[in-house]
Coordinates of C-alpha atoms in Angstrom, one line a residue:
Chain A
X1 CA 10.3 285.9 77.7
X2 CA 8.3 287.2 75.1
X3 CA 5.1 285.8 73.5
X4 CA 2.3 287.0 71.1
X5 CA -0.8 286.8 73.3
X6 CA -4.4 287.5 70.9
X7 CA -2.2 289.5 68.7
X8 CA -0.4 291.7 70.9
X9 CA 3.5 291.2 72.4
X10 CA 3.3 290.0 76.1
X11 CA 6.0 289.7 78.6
X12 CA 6.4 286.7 80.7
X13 CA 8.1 285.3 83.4
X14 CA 10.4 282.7 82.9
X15 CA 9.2 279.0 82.5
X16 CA 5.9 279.8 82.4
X17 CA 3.2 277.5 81.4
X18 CA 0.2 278.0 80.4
X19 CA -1.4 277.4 83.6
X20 CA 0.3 280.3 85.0
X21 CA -0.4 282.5 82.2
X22 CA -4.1 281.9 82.7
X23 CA -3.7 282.5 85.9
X24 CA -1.9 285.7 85.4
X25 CA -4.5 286.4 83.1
X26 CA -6.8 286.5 86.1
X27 CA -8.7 283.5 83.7
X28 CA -8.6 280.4 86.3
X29 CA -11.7 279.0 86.6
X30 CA -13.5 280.5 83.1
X31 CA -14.1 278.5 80.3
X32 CA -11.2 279.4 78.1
X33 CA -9.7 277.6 74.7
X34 CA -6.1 277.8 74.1
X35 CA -3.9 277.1 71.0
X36 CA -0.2 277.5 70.7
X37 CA 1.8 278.2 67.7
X38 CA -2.0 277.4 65.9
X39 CA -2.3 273.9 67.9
X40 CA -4.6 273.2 70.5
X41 CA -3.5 272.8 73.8
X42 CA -6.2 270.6 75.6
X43 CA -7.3 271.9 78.8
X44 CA -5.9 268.5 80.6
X45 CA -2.1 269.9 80.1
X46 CA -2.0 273.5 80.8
X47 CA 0.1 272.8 83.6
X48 CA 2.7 271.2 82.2
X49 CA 2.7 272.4 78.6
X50 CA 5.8 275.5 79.0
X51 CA 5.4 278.4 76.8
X52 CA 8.6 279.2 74.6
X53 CA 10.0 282.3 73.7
X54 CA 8.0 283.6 70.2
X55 CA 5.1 281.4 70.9
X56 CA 1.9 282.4 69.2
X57 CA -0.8 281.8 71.9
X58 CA -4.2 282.6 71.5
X59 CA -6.8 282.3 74.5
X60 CA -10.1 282.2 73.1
X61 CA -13.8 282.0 74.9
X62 CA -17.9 281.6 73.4
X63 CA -19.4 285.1 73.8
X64 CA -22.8 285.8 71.8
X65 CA -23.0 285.3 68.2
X66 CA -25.7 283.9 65.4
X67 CA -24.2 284.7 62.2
X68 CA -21.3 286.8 61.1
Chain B
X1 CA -48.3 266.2 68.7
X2 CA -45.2 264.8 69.4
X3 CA -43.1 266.0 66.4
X4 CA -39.7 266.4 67.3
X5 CA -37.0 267.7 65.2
X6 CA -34.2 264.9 64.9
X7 CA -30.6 266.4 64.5
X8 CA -27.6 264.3 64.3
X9 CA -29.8 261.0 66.1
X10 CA -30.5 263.6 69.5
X11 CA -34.4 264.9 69.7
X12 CA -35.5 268.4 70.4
X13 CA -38.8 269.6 71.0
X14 CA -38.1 272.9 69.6
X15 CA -37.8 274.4 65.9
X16 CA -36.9 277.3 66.5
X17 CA -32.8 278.3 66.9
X18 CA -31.8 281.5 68.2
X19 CA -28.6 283.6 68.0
X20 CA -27.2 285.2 71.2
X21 CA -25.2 288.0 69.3
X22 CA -26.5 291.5 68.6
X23 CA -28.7 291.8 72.4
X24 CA -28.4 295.1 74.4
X25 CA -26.7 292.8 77.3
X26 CA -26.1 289.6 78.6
X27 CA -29.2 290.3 80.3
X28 CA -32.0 290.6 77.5
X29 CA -30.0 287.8 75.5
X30 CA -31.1 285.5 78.6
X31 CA -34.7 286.8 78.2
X32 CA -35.4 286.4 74.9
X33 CA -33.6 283.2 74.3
X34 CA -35.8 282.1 77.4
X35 CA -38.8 283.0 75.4
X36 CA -38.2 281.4 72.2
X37 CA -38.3 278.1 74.1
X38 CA -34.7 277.3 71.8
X39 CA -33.2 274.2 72.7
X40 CA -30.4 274.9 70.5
X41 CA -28.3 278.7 70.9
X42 CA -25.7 279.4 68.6
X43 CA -22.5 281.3 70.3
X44 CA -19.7 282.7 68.6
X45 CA -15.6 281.6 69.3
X46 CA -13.8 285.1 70.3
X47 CA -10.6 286.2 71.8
X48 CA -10.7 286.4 75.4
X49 CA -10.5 290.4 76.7
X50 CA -6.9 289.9 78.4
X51 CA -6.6 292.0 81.3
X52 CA -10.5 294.0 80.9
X53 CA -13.1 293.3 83.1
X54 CA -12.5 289.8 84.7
X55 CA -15.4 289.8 86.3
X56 CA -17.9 290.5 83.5
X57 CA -20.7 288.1 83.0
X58 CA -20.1 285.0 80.5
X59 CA -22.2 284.2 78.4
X60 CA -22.0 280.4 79.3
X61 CA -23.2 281.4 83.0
X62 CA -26.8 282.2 81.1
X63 CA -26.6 279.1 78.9
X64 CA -26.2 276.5 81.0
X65 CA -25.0 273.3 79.3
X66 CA -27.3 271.1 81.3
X67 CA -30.3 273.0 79.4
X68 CA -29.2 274.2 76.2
X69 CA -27.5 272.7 73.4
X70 CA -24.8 275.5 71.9
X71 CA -24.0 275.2 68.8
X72 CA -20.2 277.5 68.1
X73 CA -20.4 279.2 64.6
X74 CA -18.1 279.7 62.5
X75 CA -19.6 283.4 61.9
X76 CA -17.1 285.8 60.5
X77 CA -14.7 283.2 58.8
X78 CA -13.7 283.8 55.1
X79 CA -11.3 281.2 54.6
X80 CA -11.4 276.8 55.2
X81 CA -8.4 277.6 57.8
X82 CA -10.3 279.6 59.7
X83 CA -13.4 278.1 59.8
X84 CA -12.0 274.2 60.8
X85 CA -9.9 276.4 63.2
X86 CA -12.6 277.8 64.8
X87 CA -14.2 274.4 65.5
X88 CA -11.6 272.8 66.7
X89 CA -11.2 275.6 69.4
X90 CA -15.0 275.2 70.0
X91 CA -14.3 271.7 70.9
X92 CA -11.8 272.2 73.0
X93 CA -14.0 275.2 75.0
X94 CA -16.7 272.7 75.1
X95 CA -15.7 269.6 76.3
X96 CA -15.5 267.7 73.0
X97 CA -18.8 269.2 71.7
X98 CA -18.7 268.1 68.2
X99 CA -21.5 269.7 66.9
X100 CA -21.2 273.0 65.1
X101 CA -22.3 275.4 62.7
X102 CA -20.5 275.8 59.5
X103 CA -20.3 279.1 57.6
X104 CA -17.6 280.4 55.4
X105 CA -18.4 283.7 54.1
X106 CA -18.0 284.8 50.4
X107 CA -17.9 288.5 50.7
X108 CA -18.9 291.1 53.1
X109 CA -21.3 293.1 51.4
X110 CA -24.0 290.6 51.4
X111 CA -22.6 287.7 53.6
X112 CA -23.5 285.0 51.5
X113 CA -21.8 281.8 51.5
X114 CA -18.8 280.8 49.6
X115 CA -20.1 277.6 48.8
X116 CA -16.7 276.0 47.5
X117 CA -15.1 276.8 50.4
X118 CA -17.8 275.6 52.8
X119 CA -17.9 272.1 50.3
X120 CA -14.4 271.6 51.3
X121 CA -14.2 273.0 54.7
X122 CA -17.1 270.4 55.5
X123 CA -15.8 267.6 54.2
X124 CA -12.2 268.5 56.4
X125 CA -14.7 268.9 59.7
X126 CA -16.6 265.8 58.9
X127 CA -13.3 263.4 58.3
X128 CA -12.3 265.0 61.8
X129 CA -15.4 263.7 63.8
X130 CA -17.7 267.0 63.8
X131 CA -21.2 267.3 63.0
X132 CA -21.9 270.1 61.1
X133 CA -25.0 272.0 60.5
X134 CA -23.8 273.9 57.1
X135 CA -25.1 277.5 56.6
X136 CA -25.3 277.6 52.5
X137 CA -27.1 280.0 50.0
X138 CA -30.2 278.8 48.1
X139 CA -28.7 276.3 45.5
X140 CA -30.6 273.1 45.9
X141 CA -27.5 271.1 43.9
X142 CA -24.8 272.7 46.7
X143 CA -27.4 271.6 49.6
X144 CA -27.1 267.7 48.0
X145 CA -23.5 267.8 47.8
X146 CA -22.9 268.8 51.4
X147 CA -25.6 266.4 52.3
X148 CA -23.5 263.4 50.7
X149 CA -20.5 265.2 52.3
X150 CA -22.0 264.4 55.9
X151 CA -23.4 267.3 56.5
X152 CA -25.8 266.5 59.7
X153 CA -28.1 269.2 58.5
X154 CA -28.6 271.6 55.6
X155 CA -29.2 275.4 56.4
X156 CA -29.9 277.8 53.2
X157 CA -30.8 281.3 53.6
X158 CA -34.0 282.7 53.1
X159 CA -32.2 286.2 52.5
X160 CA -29.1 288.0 53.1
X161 CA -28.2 287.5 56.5
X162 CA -29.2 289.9 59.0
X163 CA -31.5 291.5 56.4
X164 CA -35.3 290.6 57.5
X165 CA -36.0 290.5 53.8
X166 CA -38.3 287.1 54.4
X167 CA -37.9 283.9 52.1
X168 CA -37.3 285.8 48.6
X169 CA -37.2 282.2 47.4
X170 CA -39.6 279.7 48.3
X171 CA -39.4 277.1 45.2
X172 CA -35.5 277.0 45.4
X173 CA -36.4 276.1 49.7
X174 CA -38.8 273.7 48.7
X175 CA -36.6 271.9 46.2
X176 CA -34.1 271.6 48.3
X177 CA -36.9 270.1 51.3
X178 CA -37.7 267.6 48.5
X179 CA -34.7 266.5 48.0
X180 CA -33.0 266.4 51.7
X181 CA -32.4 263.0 53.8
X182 CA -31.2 265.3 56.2
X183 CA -32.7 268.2 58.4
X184 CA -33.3 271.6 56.6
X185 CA -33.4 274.7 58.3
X186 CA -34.0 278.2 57.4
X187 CA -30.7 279.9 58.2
X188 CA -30.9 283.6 58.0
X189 CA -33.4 286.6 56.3
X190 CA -35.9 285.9 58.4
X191 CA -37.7 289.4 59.9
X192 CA -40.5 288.8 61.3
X193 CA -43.5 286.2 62.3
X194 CA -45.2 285.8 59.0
X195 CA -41.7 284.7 57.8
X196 CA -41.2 282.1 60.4
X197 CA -44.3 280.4 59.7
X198 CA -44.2 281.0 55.6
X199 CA -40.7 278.6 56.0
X200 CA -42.0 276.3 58.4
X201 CA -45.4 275.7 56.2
X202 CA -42.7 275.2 52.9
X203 CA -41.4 272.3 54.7
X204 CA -38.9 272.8 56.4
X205 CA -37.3 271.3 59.6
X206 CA -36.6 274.4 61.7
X207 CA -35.4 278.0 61.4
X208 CA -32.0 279.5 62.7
X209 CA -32.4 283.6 63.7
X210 CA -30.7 286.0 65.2
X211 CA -31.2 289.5 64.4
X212 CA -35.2 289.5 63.9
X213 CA -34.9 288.9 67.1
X214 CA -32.1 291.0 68.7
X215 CA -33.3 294.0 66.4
X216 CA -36.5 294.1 67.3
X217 CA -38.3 296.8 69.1
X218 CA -38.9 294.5 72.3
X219 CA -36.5 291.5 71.3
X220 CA -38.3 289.4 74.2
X221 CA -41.8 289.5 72.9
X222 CA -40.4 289.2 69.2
X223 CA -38.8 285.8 70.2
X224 CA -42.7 284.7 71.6
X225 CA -43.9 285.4 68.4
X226 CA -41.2 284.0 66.7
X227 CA -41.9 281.3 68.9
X228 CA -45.6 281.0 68.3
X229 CA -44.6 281.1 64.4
X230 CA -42.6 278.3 64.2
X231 CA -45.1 276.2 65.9
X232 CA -48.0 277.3 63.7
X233 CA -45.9 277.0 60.5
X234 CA -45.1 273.5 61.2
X235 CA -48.8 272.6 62.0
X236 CA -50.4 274.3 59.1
X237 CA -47.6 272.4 57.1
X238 CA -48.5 269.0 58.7
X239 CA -52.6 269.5 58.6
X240 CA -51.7 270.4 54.9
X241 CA -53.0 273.9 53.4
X242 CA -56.8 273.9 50.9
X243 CA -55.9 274.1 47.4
X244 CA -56.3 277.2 45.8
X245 CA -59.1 278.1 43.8
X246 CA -59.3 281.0 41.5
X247 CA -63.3 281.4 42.1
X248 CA -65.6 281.5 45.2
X249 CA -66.8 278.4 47.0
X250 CA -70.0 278.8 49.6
X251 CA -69.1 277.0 53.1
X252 CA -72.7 277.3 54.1
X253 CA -75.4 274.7 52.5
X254 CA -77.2 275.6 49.2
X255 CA -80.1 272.8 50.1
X256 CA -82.6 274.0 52.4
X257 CA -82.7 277.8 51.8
X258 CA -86.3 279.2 52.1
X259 CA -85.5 282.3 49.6

């Protein structure tokens, strides 16, 4: 199954949620945002929310910032 | 003197808001946001690096939640979709953290504000439970409206942001300190320490920096001073300045010289 992952085309097993991508991601544990198809996917169902073929998926943390 | 800086009902003893972008590393961002004694540290929303360095340090490991308030920005957004985007995501990262700091840019050359777009991106954020802290140019009639939008707190620049060009103008930052219900802050231009406390003794209730800071020669001593700034700016503002006085006025006694 392919997805678009921060912008870029990403491979995936089959019925994969997005649990499992953060986990492929190496991502468990970190304090990660994610939004499908531009809604947000709250942390509480990662594991059962399955990723479909297509899907936009962004994966978004806070790094350092003031303005711009 | 117990003067604390009320934002959106929650106290902070601090008036001074620091940035955590622009630092060498994670390292001398901990340092220097240590030494401005900031309760509240803005953070940006960015993609995660997929498949680099999993094991690099976050930034949340040197902010701990339990001691800092962060405040997400909506630095870099040009557009309302981005920016109400951007704070939803925040949200989400933090737990149902609602407040935030609103900025939709105009135009990349000088970063300032595109103040219809910020008008209606606020008014989108507010209707959807956030309290935002807008980031707005000068304009002392575009500071009231996103006040009676619900705006939590009003934040004009002093100067371009990230240009250390100090408050280029003080009557349009007083009028709008006259005119506020809500907090003001000084949100960007800042350079150095004389600039902190010049907008602290117009008035206002606290200062947002960044890059006076990071770009600094030694960014940790910098954020002292910064610091120290703030703190004498809001004093010299509450003990209330002399008036000026074109000609000379003797501080020692006339009566009883023997000359």
């Amino acid at each position: 199954m392919n997805i678009i992952l921060n912008g870029e085309p990403h491979t995936l097993t089959e019925q994969c949620t997005i649990g499992s991508l953060i986990e492929q991601l190496e991502l468990t544990g970190k304090r990660v945002a994610v939004e499908v198809n531009l809604d947000i996917i709250p942390r509480s169902e990662h594991n059962k929310h399955q990723l479909q073929e297509n899907d936009k998926v962004e994966v978004v943390h806070a790094i350092g910032g003031g303005a711009v | 003197m117990n003067d604390p800086l009320i934002i959106a009902g929650v106290e902070y003893k601090s008036r001074l808001l620091v940035g955590t972008g622009k630092y060498k590393d994670m390292e001398e961002s901990k340092l220097a946001t240590e030494a401005s004694e900031a309760e509240i540290v803005t953070i940006a929303i960015r993609r995660s690096n997929i498949g680099q360095n999993p094991d690099e340090p976050n930034l949340l490991d040197i902010l701990p939640l339990d001691k800092y308030t962060l405040l997400p920005n909506t630095a870099g957004c040009y557009n309302i979709d981005d920016a109400v985007r951007t704070c939803r995501l925040a949200r989400e990262l933090l737990d149902g953290h609602d407040l935030v700091k609103l900025e939709v840019l105009g135009d990349e050359k000088t970063l300032f504000p595109d103040v219809s777009a910020t008008l209606e991106a606020a008014e989108i954020l507010v209707k959807d439970g956030f309290k935002i802290m807008v980031y707005t140019n000068d304009d002392p009639i575009m500071a009231k409206r996103l006040e009676e939008v619900g705006c939590v707190a009003v934040m004009p620049l002093a100067a371009p942001i990230g240009s250390g060009l100090g408050i280029r103008n003080p009557y349009n930052i007083l009028e709008i300190v006259d005119n506020a219900n809500v907090p003001v802050l000084v949100d960007a231009g800042v350079g150095t320490a004389s600039d902190a406390a010049v907008a602290m003794e117009l008035g206002v209730d606290g200062i947002l920096m960044n890059t006076a800071i990071a770009a600094a020669q030694d960014p940790v001593m910098m954020a002292t001073a910064m610091k120290n700034a703030t703190i004498a700016g809001r004093q010299a503002f509450k003990a209330g300045r002399m008036p000026r006085k074109r000609y000379a006025s003797a501080s020692s006694p006339i009566d009883g010289t023997f000359f």
